[in-house]
PDB file of C-alpha atoms in Angstrom:
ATOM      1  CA  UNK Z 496       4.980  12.728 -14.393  1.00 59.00           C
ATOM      2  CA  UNK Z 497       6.318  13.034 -10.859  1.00 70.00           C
ATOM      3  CA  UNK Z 498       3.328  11.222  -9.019  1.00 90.00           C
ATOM      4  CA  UNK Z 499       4.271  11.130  -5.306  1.00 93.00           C
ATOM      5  CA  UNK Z 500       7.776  12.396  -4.000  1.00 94.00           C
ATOM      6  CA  UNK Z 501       9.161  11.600  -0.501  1.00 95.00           C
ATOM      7  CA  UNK Z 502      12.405  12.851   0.472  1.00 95.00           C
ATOM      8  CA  UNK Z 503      14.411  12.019   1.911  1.00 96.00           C
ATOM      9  CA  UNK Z 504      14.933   8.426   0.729  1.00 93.00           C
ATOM     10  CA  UNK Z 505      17.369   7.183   3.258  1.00 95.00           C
ATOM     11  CA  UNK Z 506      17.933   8.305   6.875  1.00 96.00           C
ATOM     12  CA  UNK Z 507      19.730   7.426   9.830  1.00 97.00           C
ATOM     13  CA  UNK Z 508      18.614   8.781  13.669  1.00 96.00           C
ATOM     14  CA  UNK Z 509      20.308   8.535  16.786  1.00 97.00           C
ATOM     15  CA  UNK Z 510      17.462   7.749  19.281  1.00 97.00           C
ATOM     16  CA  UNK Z 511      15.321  10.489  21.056  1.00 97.00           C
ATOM     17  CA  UNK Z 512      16.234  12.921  17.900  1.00 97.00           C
ATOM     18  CA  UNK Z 513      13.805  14.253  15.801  1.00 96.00           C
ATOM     19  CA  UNK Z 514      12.975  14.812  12.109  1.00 96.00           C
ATOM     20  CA  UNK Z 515      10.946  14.959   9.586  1.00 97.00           C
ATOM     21  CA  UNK Z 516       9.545  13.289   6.501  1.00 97.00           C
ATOM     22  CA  UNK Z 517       8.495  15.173   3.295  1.00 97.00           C
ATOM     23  CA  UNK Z 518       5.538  14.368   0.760  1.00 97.00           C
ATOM     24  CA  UNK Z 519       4.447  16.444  -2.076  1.00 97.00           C
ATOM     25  CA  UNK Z 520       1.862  14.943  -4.499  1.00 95.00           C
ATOM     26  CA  UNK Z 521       1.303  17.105  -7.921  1.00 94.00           C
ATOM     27  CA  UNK Z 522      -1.764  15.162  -9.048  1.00 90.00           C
ATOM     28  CA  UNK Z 523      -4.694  17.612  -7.301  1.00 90.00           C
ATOM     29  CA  UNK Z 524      -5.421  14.802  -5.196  1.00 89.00           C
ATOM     30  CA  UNK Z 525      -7.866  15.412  -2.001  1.00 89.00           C
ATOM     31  CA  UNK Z 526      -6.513  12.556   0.565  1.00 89.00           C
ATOM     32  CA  UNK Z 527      -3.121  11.960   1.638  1.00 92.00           C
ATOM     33  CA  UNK Z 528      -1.718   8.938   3.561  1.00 93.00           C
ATOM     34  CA  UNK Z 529       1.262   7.709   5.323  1.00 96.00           C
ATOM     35  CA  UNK Z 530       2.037   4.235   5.831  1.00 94.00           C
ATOM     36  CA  UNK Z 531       4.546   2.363   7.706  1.00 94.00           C
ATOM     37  CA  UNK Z 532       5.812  -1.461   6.575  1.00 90.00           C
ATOM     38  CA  UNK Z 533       7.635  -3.364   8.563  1.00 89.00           C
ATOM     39  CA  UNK Z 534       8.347  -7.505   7.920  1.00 80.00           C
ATOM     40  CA  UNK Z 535       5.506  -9.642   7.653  1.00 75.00           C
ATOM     41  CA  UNK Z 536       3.020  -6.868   8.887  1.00 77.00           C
ATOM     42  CA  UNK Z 537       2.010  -5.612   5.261  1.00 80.00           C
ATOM     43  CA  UNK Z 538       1.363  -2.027   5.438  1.00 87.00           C
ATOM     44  CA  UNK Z 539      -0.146  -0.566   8.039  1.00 90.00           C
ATOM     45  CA  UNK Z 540      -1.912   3.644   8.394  1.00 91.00           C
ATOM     46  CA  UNK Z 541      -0.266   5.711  10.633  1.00 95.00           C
ATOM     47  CA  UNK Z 542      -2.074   9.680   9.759  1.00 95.00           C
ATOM     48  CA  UNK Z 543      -3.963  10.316   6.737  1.00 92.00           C
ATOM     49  CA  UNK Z 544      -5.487  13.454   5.595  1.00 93.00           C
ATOM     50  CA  UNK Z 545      -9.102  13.608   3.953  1.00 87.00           C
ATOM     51  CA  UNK Z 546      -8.711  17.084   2.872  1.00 88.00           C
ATOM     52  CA  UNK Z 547      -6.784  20.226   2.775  1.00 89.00           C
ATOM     53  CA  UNK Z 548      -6.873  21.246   6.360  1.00 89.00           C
ATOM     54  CA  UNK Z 549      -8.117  17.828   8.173  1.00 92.00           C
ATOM     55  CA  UNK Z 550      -5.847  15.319   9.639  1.00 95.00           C
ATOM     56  CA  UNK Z 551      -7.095  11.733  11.416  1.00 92.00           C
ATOM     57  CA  UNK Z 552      -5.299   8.957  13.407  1.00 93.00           C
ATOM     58  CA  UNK Z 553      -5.063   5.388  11.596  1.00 90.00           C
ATOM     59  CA  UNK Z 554      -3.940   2.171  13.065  1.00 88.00           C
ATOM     60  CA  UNK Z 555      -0.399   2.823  14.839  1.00 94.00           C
ATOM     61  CA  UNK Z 556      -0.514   6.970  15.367  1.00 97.00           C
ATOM     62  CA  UNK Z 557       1.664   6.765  18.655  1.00 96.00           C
ATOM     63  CA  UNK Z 558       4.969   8.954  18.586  1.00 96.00           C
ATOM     64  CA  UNK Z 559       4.077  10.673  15.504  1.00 97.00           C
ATOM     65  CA  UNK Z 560       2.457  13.662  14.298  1.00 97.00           C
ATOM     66  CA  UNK Z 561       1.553  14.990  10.653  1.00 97.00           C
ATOM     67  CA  UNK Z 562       1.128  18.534   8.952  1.00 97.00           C
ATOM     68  CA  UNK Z 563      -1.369  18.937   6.209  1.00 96.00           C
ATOM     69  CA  UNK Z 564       0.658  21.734   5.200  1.00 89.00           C
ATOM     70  CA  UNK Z 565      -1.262  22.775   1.940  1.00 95.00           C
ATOM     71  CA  UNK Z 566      -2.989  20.082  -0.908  1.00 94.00           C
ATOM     72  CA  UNK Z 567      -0.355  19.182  -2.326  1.00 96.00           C
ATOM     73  CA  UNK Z 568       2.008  18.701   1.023  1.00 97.00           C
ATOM     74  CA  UNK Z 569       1.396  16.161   3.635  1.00 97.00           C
ATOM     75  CA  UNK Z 570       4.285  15.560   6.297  1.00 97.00           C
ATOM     76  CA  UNK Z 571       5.039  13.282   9.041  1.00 98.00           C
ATOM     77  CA  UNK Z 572       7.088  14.255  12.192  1.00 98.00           C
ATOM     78  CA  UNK Z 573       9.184  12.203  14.873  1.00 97.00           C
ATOM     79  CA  UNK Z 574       9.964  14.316  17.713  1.00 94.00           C
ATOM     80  CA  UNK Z 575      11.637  11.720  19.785  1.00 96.00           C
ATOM     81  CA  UNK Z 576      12.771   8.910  17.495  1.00 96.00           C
ATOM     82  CA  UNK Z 577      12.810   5.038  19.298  1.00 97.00           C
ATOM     83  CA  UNK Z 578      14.512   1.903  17.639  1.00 96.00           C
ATOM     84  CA  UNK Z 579      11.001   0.559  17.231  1.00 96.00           C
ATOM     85  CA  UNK Z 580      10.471   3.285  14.710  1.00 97.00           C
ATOM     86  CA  UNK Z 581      12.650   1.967  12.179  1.00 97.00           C
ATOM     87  CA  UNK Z 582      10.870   0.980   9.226  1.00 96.00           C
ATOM     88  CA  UNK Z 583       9.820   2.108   5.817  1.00 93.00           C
ATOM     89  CA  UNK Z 584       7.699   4.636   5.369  1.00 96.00           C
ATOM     90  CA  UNK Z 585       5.562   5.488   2.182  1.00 94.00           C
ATOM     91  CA  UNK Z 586       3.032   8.388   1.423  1.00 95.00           C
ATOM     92  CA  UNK Z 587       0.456   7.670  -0.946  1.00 92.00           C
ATOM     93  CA  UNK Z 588      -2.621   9.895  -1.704  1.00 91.00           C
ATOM     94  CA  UNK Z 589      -6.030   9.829  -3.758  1.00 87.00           C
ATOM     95  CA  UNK Z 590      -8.707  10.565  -5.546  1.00 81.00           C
ATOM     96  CA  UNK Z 591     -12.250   9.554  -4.943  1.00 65.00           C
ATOM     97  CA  UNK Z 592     -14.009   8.960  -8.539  1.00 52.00           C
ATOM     98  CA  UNK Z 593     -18.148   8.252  -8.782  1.00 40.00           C
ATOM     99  CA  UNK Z 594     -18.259   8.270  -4.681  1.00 44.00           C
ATOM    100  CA  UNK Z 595     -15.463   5.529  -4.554  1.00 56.00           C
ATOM    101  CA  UNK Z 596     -11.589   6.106  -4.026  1.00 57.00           C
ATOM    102  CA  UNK Z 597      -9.809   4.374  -7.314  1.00 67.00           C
ATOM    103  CA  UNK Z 598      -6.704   3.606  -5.499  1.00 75.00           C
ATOM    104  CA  UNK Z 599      -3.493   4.707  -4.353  1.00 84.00           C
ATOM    105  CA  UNK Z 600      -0.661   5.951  -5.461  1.00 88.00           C
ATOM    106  CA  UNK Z 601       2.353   5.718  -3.624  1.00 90.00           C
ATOM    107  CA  UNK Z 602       5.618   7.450  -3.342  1.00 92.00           C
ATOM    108  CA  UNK Z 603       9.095   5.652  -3.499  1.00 90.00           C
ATOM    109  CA  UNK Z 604       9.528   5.585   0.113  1.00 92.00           C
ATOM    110  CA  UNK Z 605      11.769   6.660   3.016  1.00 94.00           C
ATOM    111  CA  UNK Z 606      14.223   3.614   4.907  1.00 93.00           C
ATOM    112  CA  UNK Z 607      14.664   5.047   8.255  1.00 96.00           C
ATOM    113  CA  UNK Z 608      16.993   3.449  11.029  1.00 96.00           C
ATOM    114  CA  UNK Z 609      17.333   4.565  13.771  1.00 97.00           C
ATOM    115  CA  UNK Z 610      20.200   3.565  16.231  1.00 97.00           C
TER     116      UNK Z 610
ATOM    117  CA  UNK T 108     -13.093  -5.703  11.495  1.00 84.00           C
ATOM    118  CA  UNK T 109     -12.130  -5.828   8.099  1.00 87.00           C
ATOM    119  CA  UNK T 110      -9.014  -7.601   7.321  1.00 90.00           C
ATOM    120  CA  UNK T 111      -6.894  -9.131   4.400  1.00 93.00           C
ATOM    121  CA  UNK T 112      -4.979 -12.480   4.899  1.00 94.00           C
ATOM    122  CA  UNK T 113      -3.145 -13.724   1.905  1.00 93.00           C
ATOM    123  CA  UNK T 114      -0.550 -16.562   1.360  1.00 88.00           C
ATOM    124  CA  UNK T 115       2.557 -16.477   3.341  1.00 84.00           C
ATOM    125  CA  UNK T 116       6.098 -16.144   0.753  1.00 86.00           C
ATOM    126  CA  UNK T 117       8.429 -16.596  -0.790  1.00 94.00           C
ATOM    127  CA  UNK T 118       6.931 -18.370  -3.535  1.00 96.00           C
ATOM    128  CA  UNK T 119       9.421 -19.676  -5.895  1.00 97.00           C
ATOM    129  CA  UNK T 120       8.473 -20.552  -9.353  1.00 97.00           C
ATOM    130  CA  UNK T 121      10.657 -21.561 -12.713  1.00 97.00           C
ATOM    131  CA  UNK T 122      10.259 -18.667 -15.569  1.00 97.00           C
ATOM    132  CA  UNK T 123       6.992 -19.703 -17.360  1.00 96.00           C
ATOM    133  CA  UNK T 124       5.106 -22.090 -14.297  1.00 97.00           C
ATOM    134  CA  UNK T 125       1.584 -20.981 -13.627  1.00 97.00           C
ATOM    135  CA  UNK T 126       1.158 -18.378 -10.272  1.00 97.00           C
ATOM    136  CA  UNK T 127      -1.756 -18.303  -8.115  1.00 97.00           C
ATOM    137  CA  UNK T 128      -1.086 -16.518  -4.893  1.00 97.00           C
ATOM    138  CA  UNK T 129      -4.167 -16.579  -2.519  1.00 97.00           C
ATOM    139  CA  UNK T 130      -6.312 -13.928  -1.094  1.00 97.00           C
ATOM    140  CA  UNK T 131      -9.221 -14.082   0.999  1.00 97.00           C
ATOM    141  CA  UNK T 132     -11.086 -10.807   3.203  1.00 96.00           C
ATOM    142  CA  UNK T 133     -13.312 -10.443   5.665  1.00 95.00           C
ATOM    143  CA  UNK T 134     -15.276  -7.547   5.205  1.00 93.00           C
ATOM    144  CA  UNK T 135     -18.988  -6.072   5.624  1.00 88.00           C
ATOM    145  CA  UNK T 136     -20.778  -4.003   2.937  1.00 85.00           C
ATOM    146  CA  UNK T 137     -19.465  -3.965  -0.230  1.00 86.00           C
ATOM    147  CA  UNK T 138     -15.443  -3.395  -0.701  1.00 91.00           C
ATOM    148  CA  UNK T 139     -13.587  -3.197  -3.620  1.00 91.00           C
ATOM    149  CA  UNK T 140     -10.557  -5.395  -3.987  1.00 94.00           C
ATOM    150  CA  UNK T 141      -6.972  -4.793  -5.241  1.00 94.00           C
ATOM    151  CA  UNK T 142      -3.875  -6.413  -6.100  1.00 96.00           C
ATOM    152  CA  UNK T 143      -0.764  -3.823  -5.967  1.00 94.00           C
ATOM    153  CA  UNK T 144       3.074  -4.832  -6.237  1.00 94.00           C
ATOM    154  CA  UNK T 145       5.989  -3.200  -4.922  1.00 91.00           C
ATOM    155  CA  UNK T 146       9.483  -4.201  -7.078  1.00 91.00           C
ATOM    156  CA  UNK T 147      13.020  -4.011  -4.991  1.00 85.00           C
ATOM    157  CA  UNK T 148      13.536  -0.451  -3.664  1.00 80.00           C
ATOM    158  CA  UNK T 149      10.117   0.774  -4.856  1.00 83.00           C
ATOM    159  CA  UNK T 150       6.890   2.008  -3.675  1.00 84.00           C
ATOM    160  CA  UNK T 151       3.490  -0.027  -4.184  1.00 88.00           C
ATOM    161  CA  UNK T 152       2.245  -0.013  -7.742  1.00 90.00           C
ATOM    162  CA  UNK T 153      -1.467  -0.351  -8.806  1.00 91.00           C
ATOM    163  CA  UNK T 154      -1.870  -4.080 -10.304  1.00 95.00           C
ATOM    164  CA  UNK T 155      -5.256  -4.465 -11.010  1.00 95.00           C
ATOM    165  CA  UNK T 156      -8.502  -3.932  -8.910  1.00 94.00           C
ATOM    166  CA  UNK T 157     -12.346  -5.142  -9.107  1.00 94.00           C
ATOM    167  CA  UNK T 158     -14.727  -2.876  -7.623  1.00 90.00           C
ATOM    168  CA  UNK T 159     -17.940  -5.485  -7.432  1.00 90.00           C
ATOM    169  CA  UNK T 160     -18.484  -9.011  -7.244  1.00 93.00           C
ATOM    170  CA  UNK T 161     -17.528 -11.240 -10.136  1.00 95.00           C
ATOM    171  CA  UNK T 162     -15.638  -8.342 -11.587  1.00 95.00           C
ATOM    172  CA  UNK T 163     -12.551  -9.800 -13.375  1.00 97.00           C
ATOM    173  CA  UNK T 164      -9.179  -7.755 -12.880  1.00 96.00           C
ATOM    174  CA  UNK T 165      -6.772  -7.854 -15.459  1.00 97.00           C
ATOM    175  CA  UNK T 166      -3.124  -6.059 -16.596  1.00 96.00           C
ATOM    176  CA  UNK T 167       0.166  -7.327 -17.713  1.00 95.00           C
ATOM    177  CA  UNK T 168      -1.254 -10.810 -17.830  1.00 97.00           C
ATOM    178  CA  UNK T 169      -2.554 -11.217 -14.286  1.00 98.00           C
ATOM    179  CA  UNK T 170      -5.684 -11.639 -13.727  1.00 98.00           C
ATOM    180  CA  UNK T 171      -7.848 -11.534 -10.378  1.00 98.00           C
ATOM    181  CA  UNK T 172     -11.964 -12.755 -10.280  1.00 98.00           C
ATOM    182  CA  UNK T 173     -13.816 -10.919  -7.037  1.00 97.00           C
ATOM    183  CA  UNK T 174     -15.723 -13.827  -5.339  1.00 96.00           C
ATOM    184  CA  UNK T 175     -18.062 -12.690  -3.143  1.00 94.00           C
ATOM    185  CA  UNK T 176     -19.636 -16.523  -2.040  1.00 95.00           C
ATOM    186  CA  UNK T 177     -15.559 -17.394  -1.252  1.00 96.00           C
ATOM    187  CA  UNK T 178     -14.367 -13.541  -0.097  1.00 96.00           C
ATOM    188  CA  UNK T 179     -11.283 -14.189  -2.574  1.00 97.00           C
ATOM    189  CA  UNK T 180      -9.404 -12.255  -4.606  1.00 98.00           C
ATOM    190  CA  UNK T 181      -7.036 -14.693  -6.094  1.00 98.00           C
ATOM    191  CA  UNK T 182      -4.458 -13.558  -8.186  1.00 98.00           C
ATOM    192  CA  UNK T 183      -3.024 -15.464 -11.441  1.00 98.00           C
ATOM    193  CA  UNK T 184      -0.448 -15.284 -14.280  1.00 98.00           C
ATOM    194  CA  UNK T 185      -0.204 -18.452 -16.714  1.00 97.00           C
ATOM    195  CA  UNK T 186       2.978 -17.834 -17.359  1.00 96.00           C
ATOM    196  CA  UNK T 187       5.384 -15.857 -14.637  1.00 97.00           C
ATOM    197  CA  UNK T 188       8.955 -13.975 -16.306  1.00 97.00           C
ATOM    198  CA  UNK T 189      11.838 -13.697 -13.980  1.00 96.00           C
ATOM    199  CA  UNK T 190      10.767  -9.703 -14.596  1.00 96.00           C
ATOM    200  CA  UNK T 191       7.470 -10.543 -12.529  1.00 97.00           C
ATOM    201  CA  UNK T 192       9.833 -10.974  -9.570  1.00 97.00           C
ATOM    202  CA  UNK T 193       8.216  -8.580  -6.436  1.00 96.00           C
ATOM    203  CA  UNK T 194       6.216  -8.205  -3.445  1.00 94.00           C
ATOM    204  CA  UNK T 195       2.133  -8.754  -4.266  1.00 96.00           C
ATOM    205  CA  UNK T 196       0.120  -7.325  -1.679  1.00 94.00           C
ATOM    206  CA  UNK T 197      -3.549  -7.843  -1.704  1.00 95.00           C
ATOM    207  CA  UNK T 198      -5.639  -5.191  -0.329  1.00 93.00           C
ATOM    208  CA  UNK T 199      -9.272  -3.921   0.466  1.00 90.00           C
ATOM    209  CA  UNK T 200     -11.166  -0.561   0.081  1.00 88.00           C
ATOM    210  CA  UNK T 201     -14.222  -0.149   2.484  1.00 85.00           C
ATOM    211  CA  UNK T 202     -15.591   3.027   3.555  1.00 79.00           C
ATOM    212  CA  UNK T 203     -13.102   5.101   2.520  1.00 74.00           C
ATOM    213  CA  UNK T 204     -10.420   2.651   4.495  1.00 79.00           C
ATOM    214  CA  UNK T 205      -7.690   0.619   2.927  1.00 84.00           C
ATOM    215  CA  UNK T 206      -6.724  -2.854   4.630  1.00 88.00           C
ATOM    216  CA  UNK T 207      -3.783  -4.475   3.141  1.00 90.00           C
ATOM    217  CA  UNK T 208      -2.165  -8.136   3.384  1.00 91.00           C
ATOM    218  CA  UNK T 209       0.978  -8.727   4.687  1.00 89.00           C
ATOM    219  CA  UNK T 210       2.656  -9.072   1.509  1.00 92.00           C
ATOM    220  CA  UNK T 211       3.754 -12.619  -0.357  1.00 94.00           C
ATOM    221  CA  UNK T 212       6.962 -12.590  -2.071  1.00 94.00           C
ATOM    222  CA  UNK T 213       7.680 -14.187  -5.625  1.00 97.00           C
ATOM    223  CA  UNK T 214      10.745 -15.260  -7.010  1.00 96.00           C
ATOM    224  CA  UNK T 215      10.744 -16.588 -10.329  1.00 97.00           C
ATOM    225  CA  UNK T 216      14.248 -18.420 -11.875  1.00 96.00           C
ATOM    226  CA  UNK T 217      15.093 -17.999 -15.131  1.00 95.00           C
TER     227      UNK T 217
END
């Protein structure tokens, strides 16, 4: 019943280093997502992944990049951290059913700071 | 483009008051509409959805009517428990894209 796990939940970064954030859905879903929320701003798409092997650019892609590493694994990657990159960040993924995506379901999430 | 814009928070109720927290969208074609909450230290949790218009949502007592003539999506509970405490996020589904609100938080005191 593990649904979507992010690790790690909590992290702290010293500015310009890099790291990066794990997702691993066991569900045998096709898309993948990751999300940053920040105050007042709601959620907002940073990479998703259609499929195994495809990756796309959502709303706020700058200083990021993402490995669709297999179905199950979808990861995001800061190589240069920046204050402005502290947020939340959540992976979700899904399953189209009948031609139309059902929803999302979303991992626990990752707080990252960075100083 | 499409968008979401839903009721600024917090929203601060008395255990049993009635909750609406507003929704509207702006959207072309035909999107399908969903409420999801996120408790303290959580991720976002399916809350109920309506996938045409005058579809009625429903679970755990909320309910949510898809108007197409309005673009709403507003969500209610008769009667709110301090338990019902969370982030609700209103969101849209349109060509394969989700657009989410910015999130309207409720507080509800025993």
């Amino acid at each position: 019943n593990a649904g979507v796990t992010q690790t790690p939940k909590f992290q702290v970064l010293k500015t310009g280093q890099s790291m990066t954030l794990q997702c691993a859905q066991d569900m045998n879903h096709n898309s993948m997502y990751w999300y940053r929320q920040d105050p007042g701003m709601g959620l907002r798409l940073i990479y998703y992944s259609a499929s195994e092997g495809t990756t796309d650019k959502g709303e706020v892609p700058n200083g990021y990049n993402v490995s669709r590493l297999n179905k199950r694994e979808f990861s995001l990657r800061l190589e240069s951290a920046a204050p402005s990159q502290t947020s939340v960040y959540f992976c979700a993924s899904s399953e189209a059913a009948r031609g139309r995506i059902e929803g999302y379901t979303f991992g626990s999430g990752t707080r990252l700071t960075v100083v | 483009g499409d968008s979401v814009t839903q009721m600024e928070g917090p929203v601060t109720l008395s255990e049993e008051a009635f909750l609406t927290i507003n929704c509207t969208y702006t959207a072309t074609g035909y999107p399908s509409l969903f409420w999801y909450v996120q408790y303290p230290g959580e991720g976002l949790q399916l809350l109920l959805k309506a996938t045409k218009a005058d579809d009625k949502g429903s679970n755990k007592g909320f309910e949510a009517t898809y108007r197409k003539e309005t673009t709403s999506f507003h969500l209610e509970k008769g009667s709110v428990q301090v338990s019902d405490s969370a982030v609700y996020f209103c969101a849209l589904l349109n060509f394969n894209k989700f657009y989410f609100g910015s999130g309207t938080k409720l507080n509800v005191k025993p």
